[in-house]
mmCIF file of C-alpha atoms in Angstrom:
data_model
loop_
_atom_site.group_PDB
_atom_site.id
_atom_site.type_symbol
_atom_site.label_atom_id
_atom_site.label_comp_id
_atom_site.label_asym_id
_atom_site.label_seq_id
_atom_site.Cartn_x
_atom_site.Cartn_y
_atom_site.Cartn_z
ATOM 1 C CA UNK A 13 -8.883 14.493 -13.012
ATOM 2 C CA UNK A 14 -6.249 14.396 -15.469
ATOM 3 C CA UNK A 15 -6.661 12.047 -19.081
ATOM 4 C CA UNK A 16 -4.001 9.726 -17.433
ATOM 5 C CA UNK A 17 -6.120 9.466 -14.021
ATOM 6 C CA UNK A 18 -9.401 8.720 -16.248
ATOM 7 C CA UNK A 19 -7.495 6.061 -18.343
ATOM 8 C CA UNK A 20 -6.156 4.392 -15.308
ATOM 9 C CA UNK A 21 -9.478 4.574 -13.335
ATOM 10 C CA UNK A 22 -11.088 3.030 -16.499
ATOM 11 C CA UNK A 23 -8.549 0.059 -16.417
ATOM 12 C CA UNK A 24 -8.933 -0.514 -12.674
ATOM 13 C CA UNK A 25 -12.822 -0.466 -12.657
ATOM 14 C CA UNK A 26 -12.583 -3.026 -15.626
ATOM 15 C CA UNK A 27 -10.184 -5.319 -13.980
ATOM 16 C CA UNK A 28 -12.259 -5.113 -10.640
ATOM 17 C CA UNK A 29 -15.677 -5.794 -12.533
ATOM 18 C CA UNK A 30 -14.126 -8.533 -14.809
ATOM 19 C CA UNK A 31 -11.874 -10.637 -12.413
ATOM 20 C CA UNK A 32 -12.230 -9.475 -8.708
ATOM 21 C CA UNK A 33 -15.938 -8.455 -7.942
ATOM 22 C CA UNK A 34 -17.307 -11.727 -9.553
ATOM 23 C CA UNK A 35 -15.158 -14.040 -7.320
ATOM 24 C CA UNK A 36 -15.373 -12.218 -3.792
ATOM 25 C CA UNK A 37 -16.587 -14.716 -1.471
ATOM 26 C CA UNK A 38 -17.030 -17.000 -4.557
ATOM 27 C CA UNK A 39 -13.539 -18.500 -4.811
ATOM 28 C CA UNK A 40 -12.823 -22.342 -4.853
ATOM 29 C CA UNK A 41 -10.095 -23.846 -2.884
ATOM 30 C CA UNK A 42 -8.117 -24.464 -6.167
ATOM 31 C CA UNK A 43 -8.344 -20.776 -6.946
ATOM 32 C CA UNK A 44 -5.902 -20.153 -3.894
ATOM 33 C CA UNK A 45 -2.542 -21.000 -3.206
ATOM 34 C CA UNK A 46 0.142 -19.888 -0.521
ATOM 35 C CA UNK A 47 3.355 -18.389 -1.725
ATOM 36 C CA UNK A 48 4.779 -18.467 1.926
ATOM 37 C CA UNK A 49 3.695 -18.251 5.377
ATOM 38 C CA UNK A 50 0.361 -16.073 5.609
ATOM 39 C CA UNK A 51 0.816 -14.966 1.920
ATOM 40 C CA UNK A 52 -1.741 -16.239 -0.366
ATOM 41 C CA UNK A 53 -2.223 -15.736 -3.906
ATOM 42 C CA UNK A 54 -5.502 -16.185 -5.835
ATOM 43 C CA UNK A 55 -6.554 -16.351 -9.738
ATOM 44 C CA UNK A 56 -7.641 -12.847 -9.183
ATOM 45 C CA UNK A 57 -4.407 -11.832 -8.632
ATOM 46 C CA UNK A 58 -2.942 -13.389 -11.442
ATOM 47 C CA UNK A 59 -5.588 -12.430 -13.963
ATOM 48 C CA UNK A 60 -5.548 -8.730 -12.710
ATOM 49 C CA UNK A 61 -1.487 -8.660 -12.911
ATOM 50 C CA UNK A 62 -1.697 -10.137 -16.590
ATOM 51 C CA UNK A 63 -4.524 -7.681 -17.596
ATOM 52 C CA UNK A 64 -2.857 -4.537 -16.119
ATOM 53 C CA UNK A 65 0.817 -5.343 -17.510
ATOM 54 C CA UNK A 66 -0.884 -5.834 -21.297
ATOM 55 C CA UNK A 67 -2.795 -2.540 -20.650
ATOM 56 C CA UNK A 68 -0.055 -0.366 -19.453
ATOM 57 C CA UNK A 69 2.738 -1.783 -22.071
ATOM 58 C CA UNK A 70 0.440 -0.798 -24.670
ATOM 59 C CA UNK A 71 -0.187 2.884 -23.178
ATOM 60 C CA UNK A 72 3.402 3.385 -22.300
ATOM 61 C CA UNK A 73 5.565 1.354 -24.849
ATOM 62 C CA UNK A 74 9.286 0.925 -23.138
ATOM 63 C CA UNK A 75 8.537 1.392 -19.526
ATOM 64 C CA UNK A 76 9.177 -1.507 -17.289
ATOM 65 C CA UNK A 77 6.542 -2.995 -15.592
ATOM 66 C CA UNK A 78 7.060 -4.544 -12.095
ATOM 67 C CA UNK A 79 4.248 -6.579 -10.879
ATOM 68 C CA UNK A 80 4.119 -8.441 -7.488
ATOM 69 C CA UNK A 81 3.482 -11.671 -8.811
ATOM 70 C CA UNK A 82 5.966 -11.286 -11.643
ATOM 71 C CA UNK A 83 8.733 -10.691 -8.900
ATOM 72 C CA UNK A 84 7.425 -13.614 -7.133
ATOM 73 C CA UNK A 85 8.137 -15.924 -10.212
ATOM 74 C CA UNK A 86 11.681 -13.973 -11.255
ATOM 75 C CA UNK A 87 13.271 -11.691 -8.714
ATOM 76 C CA UNK A 88 15.277 -10.027 -11.297
ATOM 77 C CA UNK A 89 12.624 -8.065 -12.346
ATOM 78 C CA UNK A 90 13.344 -5.941 -9.231
ATOM 79 C CA UNK A 91 16.104 -4.660 -11.327
ATOM 80 C CA UNK A 92 13.826 -2.471 -13.248
ATOM 81 C CA UNK A 93 12.863 -0.592 -10.095
ATOM 82 C CA UNK A 94 15.655 1.768 -10.786
ATOM 83 C CA UNK A 95 14.573 2.999 -13.991
ATOM 84 C CA UNK A 96 11.046 4.387 -15.505
ATOM 85 C CA UNK A 97 8.654 1.596 -14.322
ATOM 86 C CA UNK A 98 5.179 0.806 -13.517
ATOM 87 C CA UNK A 99 4.608 -0.973 -10.092
ATOM 88 C CA UNK A 100 1.596 -2.992 -9.831
ATOM 89 C CA UNK A 101 -0.044 -4.796 -6.817
ATOM 90 C CA UNK A 102 -3.080 -6.593 -8.653
ATOM 91 C CA UNK A 103 -4.936 -7.480 -5.718
ATOM 92 C CA UNK A 104 -4.050 -5.601 -2.261
ATOM 93 C CA UNK A 105 -5.304 -7.153 0.690
ATOM 94 C CA UNK A 106 -4.974 -10.872 -1.067
ATOM 95 C CA UNK A 107 -5.671 -12.304 2.335
ATOM 96 C CA UNK A 108 -8.714 -10.518 3.271
ATOM 97 C CA UNK A 109 -10.169 -11.357 -0.372
ATOM 98 C CA UNK A 110 -9.340 -15.163 0.285
ATOM 99 C CA UNK A 111 -11.345 -14.896 3.360
ATOM 100 C CA UNK A 112 -14.307 -13.431 2.090
ATOM 101 C CA UNK A 113 -13.466 -9.989 3.981
ATOM 102 C CA UNK A 114 -12.935 -6.469 3.119
ATOM 103 C CA UNK A 115 -10.957 -4.244 2.466
ATOM 104 C CA UNK A 116 -8.826 -5.024 -0.470
ATOM 105 C CA UNK A 117 -7.969 -3.003 -3.314
ATOM 106 C CA UNK A 118 -5.687 -2.563 -6.537
ATOM 107 C CA UNK A 119 -2.577 -0.386 -6.497
ATOM 108 C CA UNK A 120 -0.319 1.170 -9.418
ATOM 109 C CA UNK A 121 2.318 3.435 -9.144
ATOM 110 C CA UNK A 122 4.767 5.123 -11.605
ATOM 111 C CA UNK A 123 8.255 5.764 -11.044
ATOM 112 C CA UNK A 124 11.503 6.748 -12.034
ATOM 113 C CA UNK A 125 15.049 7.056 -10.674
ATOM 114 C CA UNK A 126 13.897 5.002 -7.669
ATOM 115 C CA UNK A 127 11.070 7.699 -6.461
ATOM 116 C CA UNK A 128 7.232 7.346 -7.175
ATOM 117 C CA UNK A 129 6.257 10.279 -9.446
ATOM 118 C CA UNK A 130 2.430 9.308 -9.369
ATOM 119 C CA UNK A 131 0.066 6.673 -7.759
ATOM 120 C CA UNK A 132 -3.521 5.401 -7.687
ATOM 121 C CA UNK A 133 -5.087 3.331 -5.186
ATOM 122 C CA UNK A 134 -8.416 2.063 -6.023
ATOM 123 C CA UNK A 135 -11.185 0.559 -3.820
ATOM 124 C CA UNK A 136 -13.534 -1.313 -6.004
ATOM 125 C CA UNK A 137 -16.221 -1.943 -3.678
ATOM 126 C CA UNK A 138 -16.938 1.740 -3.128
ATOM 127 C CA UNK A 139 -15.159 3.013 -6.435
ATOM 128 C CA UNK A 140 -12.679 5.196 -4.485
ATOM 129 C CA UNK A 141 -9.824 6.507 -6.128
ATOM 130 C CA UNK A 142 -6.829 7.929 -4.477
ATOM 131 C CA UNK A 143 -4.613 9.625 -6.916
ATOM 132 C CA UNK A 144 -1.678 11.907 -7.056
ATOM 133 C CA UNK A 145 1.151 13.297 -9.107
ATOM 134 C CA UNK A 146 4.617 14.590 -7.544
ATOM 135 C CA UNK A 147 4.361 18.132 -6.601
ATOM 136 C CA UNK A 148 0.365 18.229 -7.549
ATOM 137 C CA UNK A 149 -1.467 17.123 -4.474
ATOM 138 C CA UNK A 150 -3.203 14.381 -3.291
ATOM 139 C CA UNK A 151 -6.943 13.586 -4.635
ATOM 140 C CA UNK A 152 -9.897 11.496 -4.243
ATOM 141 C CA UNK A 153 -12.072 10.973 -7.078
ATOM 142 C CA UNK A 154 -10.884 14.273 -8.398
ATOM 143 C CA UNK A 155 -11.380 16.370 -5.015
ATOM 144 C CA UNK A 156 -8.057 17.513 -3.525
ATOM 145 C CA UNK A 157 -7.811 16.009 0.127
ATOM 146 C CA UNK A 158 -6.031 17.520 3.078
ATOM 147 C CA UNK A 159 -4.594 15.529 5.842
ATOM 148 C CA UNK A 160 -5.470 16.913 9.126
ATOM 149 C CA UNK A 161 -5.514 13.728 11.859
ATOM 150 C CA UNK A 162 -8.396 12.395 13.519
ATOM 151 C CA UNK A 163 -8.289 15.063 16.362
ATOM 152 C CA UNK A 164 -8.483 12.449 19.089
ATOM 153 C CA UNK A 165 -6.591 13.290 22.329
ATOM 154 C CA UNK A 166 -4.248 9.987 21.966
ATOM 155 C CA UNK A 167 -3.614 9.800 18.145
ATOM 156 C CA UNK A 168 -4.966 6.315 16.610
ATOM 157 C CA UNK A 169 -2.456 4.252 15.722
ATOM 158 C CA UNK A 170 -2.706 1.196 13.409
ATOM 159 C CA UNK A 171 0.043 -1.331 14.533
ATOM 160 C CA UNK A 172 0.355 -5.055 13.109
ATOM 161 C CA UNK A 173 1.843 -7.372 16.009
ATOM 162 C CA UNK A 174 1.888 -9.961 13.013
ATOM 163 C CA UNK A 175 5.418 -9.238 11.795
ATOM 164 C CA UNK A 176 7.030 -7.677 15.432
ATOM 165 C CA UNK A 177 9.119 -9.922 17.593
ATOM 166 C CA UNK A 178 8.459 -10.547 21.395
ATOM 167 C CA UNK A 179 10.867 -7.743 22.116
ATOM 168 C CA UNK A 180 9.043 -5.422 19.787
ATOM 169 C CA UNK A 181 5.729 -6.583 20.845
ATOM 170 C CA UNK A 182 6.810 -5.704 24.483
ATOM 171 C CA UNK A 183 8.125 -2.061 23.465
ATOM 172 C CA UNK A 184 4.619 -1.341 21.997
ATOM 173 C CA UNK A 185 2.616 -2.237 25.147
ATOM 174 C CA UNK A 186 5.241 -0.091 27.411
ATOM 175 C CA UNK A 187 6.168 2.696 25.502
ATOM 176 C CA UNK A 188 3.450 2.978 22.804
ATOM 177 C CA UNK A 189 0.241 1.800 24.259
ATOM 178 C CA UNK A 190 0.079 4.398 27.222
ATOM 179 C CA UNK A 191 0.205 7.332 24.911
ATOM 180 C CA UNK A 192 -1.657 6.315 21.714
ATOM 181 C CA UNK A 193 -5.022 4.439 21.054
ATOM 182 C CA UNK A 194 -3.936 1.129 19.278
ATOM 183 C CA UNK A 195 -6.053 -0.283 16.682
ATOM 184 C CA UNK A 196 -5.504 -2.997 14.317
ATOM 185 C CA UNK A 197 -4.338 -2.643 10.645
ATOM 186 C CA UNK A 198 -6.547 -3.374 7.774
ATOM 187 C CA UNK A 199 -4.068 -5.617 6.313
ATOM 188 C CA UNK A 200 -4.508 -3.681 2.936
ATOM 189 C CA UNK A 201 -2.196 -0.755 1.999
ATOM 190 C CA UNK A 202 -4.646 0.524 -0.232
ATOM 191 C CA UNK A 203 -6.891 1.042 2.803
ATOM 192 C CA UNK A 204 -4.501 2.092 5.393
ATOM 193 C CA UNK A 205 -2.900 4.940 3.142
ATOM 194 C CA UNK A 206 -6.352 6.721 2.962
ATOM 195 C CA UNK A 207 -7.365 6.095 6.618
ATOM 196 C CA UNK A 208 -4.270 8.419 7.413
ATOM 197 C CA UNK A 209 -5.344 10.982 5.778
ATOM 198 C CA UNK A 210 -8.833 10.884 5.723
ATOM 199 C CA UNK A 211 -9.780 11.251 9.501
ATOM 200 C CA UNK A 212 -9.696 7.547 10.443
ATOM 201 C CA UNK A 213 -6.017 6.708 11.790
ATOM 202 C CA UNK A 214 -3.168 9.148 12.846
ATOM 203 C CA UNK A 215 -0.057 6.902 12.574
ATOM 204 C CA UNK A 216 0.433 3.493 10.862
ATOM 205 C CA UNK A 217 3.806 1.696 11.283
ATOM 206 C CA UNK A 218 4.968 -0.823 8.644
ATOM 207 C CA UNK A 219 7.824 -3.468 8.918
ATOM 208 C CA UNK A 220 7.518 -4.806 5.601
ATOM 209 C CA UNK A 221 7.927 -2.247 2.946
ATOM 210 C CA UNK A 222 7.448 -3.764 -0.337
ATOM 211 C CA UNK A 223 7.385 -1.278 -3.327
ATOM 212 C CA UNK A 224 3.886 -2.573 -4.812
ATOM 213 C CA UNK A 225 2.396 -1.932 -1.185
ATOM 214 C CA UNK A 226 3.734 1.506 -0.593
ATOM 215 C CA UNK A 227 5.062 3.522 -3.302
ATOM 216 C CA UNK A 228 1.566 4.968 -4.142
ATOM 217 C CA UNK A 229 0.393 5.589 -0.672
ATOM 218 C CA UNK A 230 3.684 7.221 0.294
ATOM 219 C CA UNK A 231 3.551 9.616 -2.499
ATOM 220 C CA UNK A 232 -0.525 10.072 -1.643
ATOM 221 C CA UNK A 233 -0.059 10.695 1.857
ATOM 222 C CA UNK A 234 2.953 13.032 1.457
ATOM 223 C CA UNK A 235 1.272 15.150 -1.047
ATOM 224 C CA UNK A 236 -1.813 15.529 1.197
ATOM 225 C CA UNK A 237 0.193 17.008 3.928
ATOM 226 C CA UNK A 238 0.892 13.997 5.978
ATOM 227 C CA UNK A 239 4.261 12.644 6.301
ATOM 228 C CA UNK A 240 5.613 8.922 5.287
ATOM 229 C CA UNK A 241 9.194 8.208 5.584
ATOM 230 C CA UNK A 242 11.910 5.734 6.969
ATOM 231 C CA UNK A 243 12.385 5.688 10.751
ATOM 232 C CA UNK A 244 15.622 7.439 10.184
ATOM 233 C CA UNK A 245 13.858 10.359 8.467
ATOM 234 C CA UNK A 246 15.182 9.487 5.208
ATOM 235 C CA UNK A 247 12.759 9.213 2.054
ATOM 236 C CA UNK A 248 11.208 6.002 1.122
ATOM 237 C CA UNK A 249 12.597 4.885 -2.067
ATOM 238 C CA UNK A 250 10.911 2.024 -4.659
ATOM 239 C CA UNK A 251 14.506 0.728 -5.130
ATOM 240 C CA UNK A 252 15.304 -0.469 -1.926
ATOM 241 C CA UNK A 253 14.078 -3.951 -1.109
ATOM 242 C CA UNK A 254 15.742 -6.751 1.231
ATOM 243 C CA UNK A 255 15.791 -7.179 4.677
ATOM 244 C CA UNK A 256 18.267 -4.337 5.406
ATOM 245 C CA UNK A 257 15.805 -1.782 4.114
ATOM 246 C CA UNK A 258 12.960 -3.145 6.127
ATOM 247 C CA UNK A 259 15.057 -2.647 9.145
ATOM 248 C CA UNK A 260 14.904 0.918 8.657
ATOM 249 C CA UNK A 261 11.060 0.529 8.532
ATOM 250 C CA UNK A 262 8.601 2.912 7.522
ATOM 251 C CA UNK A 263 5.955 5.010 9.357
ATOM 252 C CA UNK A 264 3.016 6.931 7.913
ATOM 253 C CA UNK A 265 1.260 9.667 9.855
ATOM 254 C CA UNK A 266 -1.374 12.102 9.148
ATOM 255 C CA UNK A 267 0.509 15.392 10.111
ATOM 256 C CA UNK A 268 4.421 15.852 10.376
ATOM 257 C CA UNK A 269 4.019 16.673 14.103
ATOM 258 C CA UNK A 270 2.317 13.237 14.949
ATOM 259 C CA UNK A 271 4.986 11.842 12.806
ATOM 260 C CA UNK A 272 7.862 13.458 14.695
ATOM 261 C CA UNK A 273 6.477 12.314 18.232
ATOM 262 C CA UNK A 274 5.601 8.816 17.310
ATOM 263 C CA UNK A 275 9.237 8.253 15.748
ATOM 264 C CA UNK A 276 10.545 10.213 18.742
ATOM 265 C CA UNK A 277 8.909 7.519 21.198
ATOM 266 C CA UNK A 278 9.893 4.674 19.234
ATOM 267 C CA UNK A 279 13.739 5.888 18.838
ATOM 268 C CA UNK A 280 13.832 6.500 22.259
ATOM 269 C CA UNK A 281 12.436 3.072 23.352
ATOM 270 C CA UNK A 282 14.753 1.267 21.122
ATOM 271 C CA UNK A 283 17.883 2.875 22.318
#
């Protein structure tokens, strides 16, 4: 691991040990709020984001910081996504955490000109760090990994029905279910992307494509030899945000061939 990877890992471990792990399954009701429907925020989200914001600002003065909770308070923070910036998801899988369930994690990405150039996805329960830099491969705790898929006859496909319309749910049942082994999503991008490269899942389709959820994971999966891209084949950019971009969708797959087949079926069913 590089010196930067070591420094980021130490920050993530400290944040988890100080704020996250002591409160897992120990949150009080007044430490959980709802930002919107099925969108909780906890005291842990805020504490970890504050700590990482301060630490990253000291590490790289002048580089903007885009944190999920900061954006919730001030949408203009999103304007920084087109330049050099850190992107923070301080507690990915907040709904799981608030319910006392795994998985959950912390995600940091470093981006410039709208594209992720480095990423870190941390699982505090197992101390697993998935990390990558553009053009240098994908790693887990310093060991390079190569995505090969599950090897199942029917590719294992993680699909959330939570954000789908009735029409989309019907399409999944009629057009995709016969060809894929459908499983539920972990509700945690910090876990879903590793599943795609480490032999647990073959495909995952995302409707919400917020940068703090996906910037690091998309880069890590692509560097591992899988494929993550918009449904129209274009690359995911961190400075695309809003309903029009979400309508373009995002698909991650363990191999480019599985990505091509899945997206082909989705587009054919939608036409």
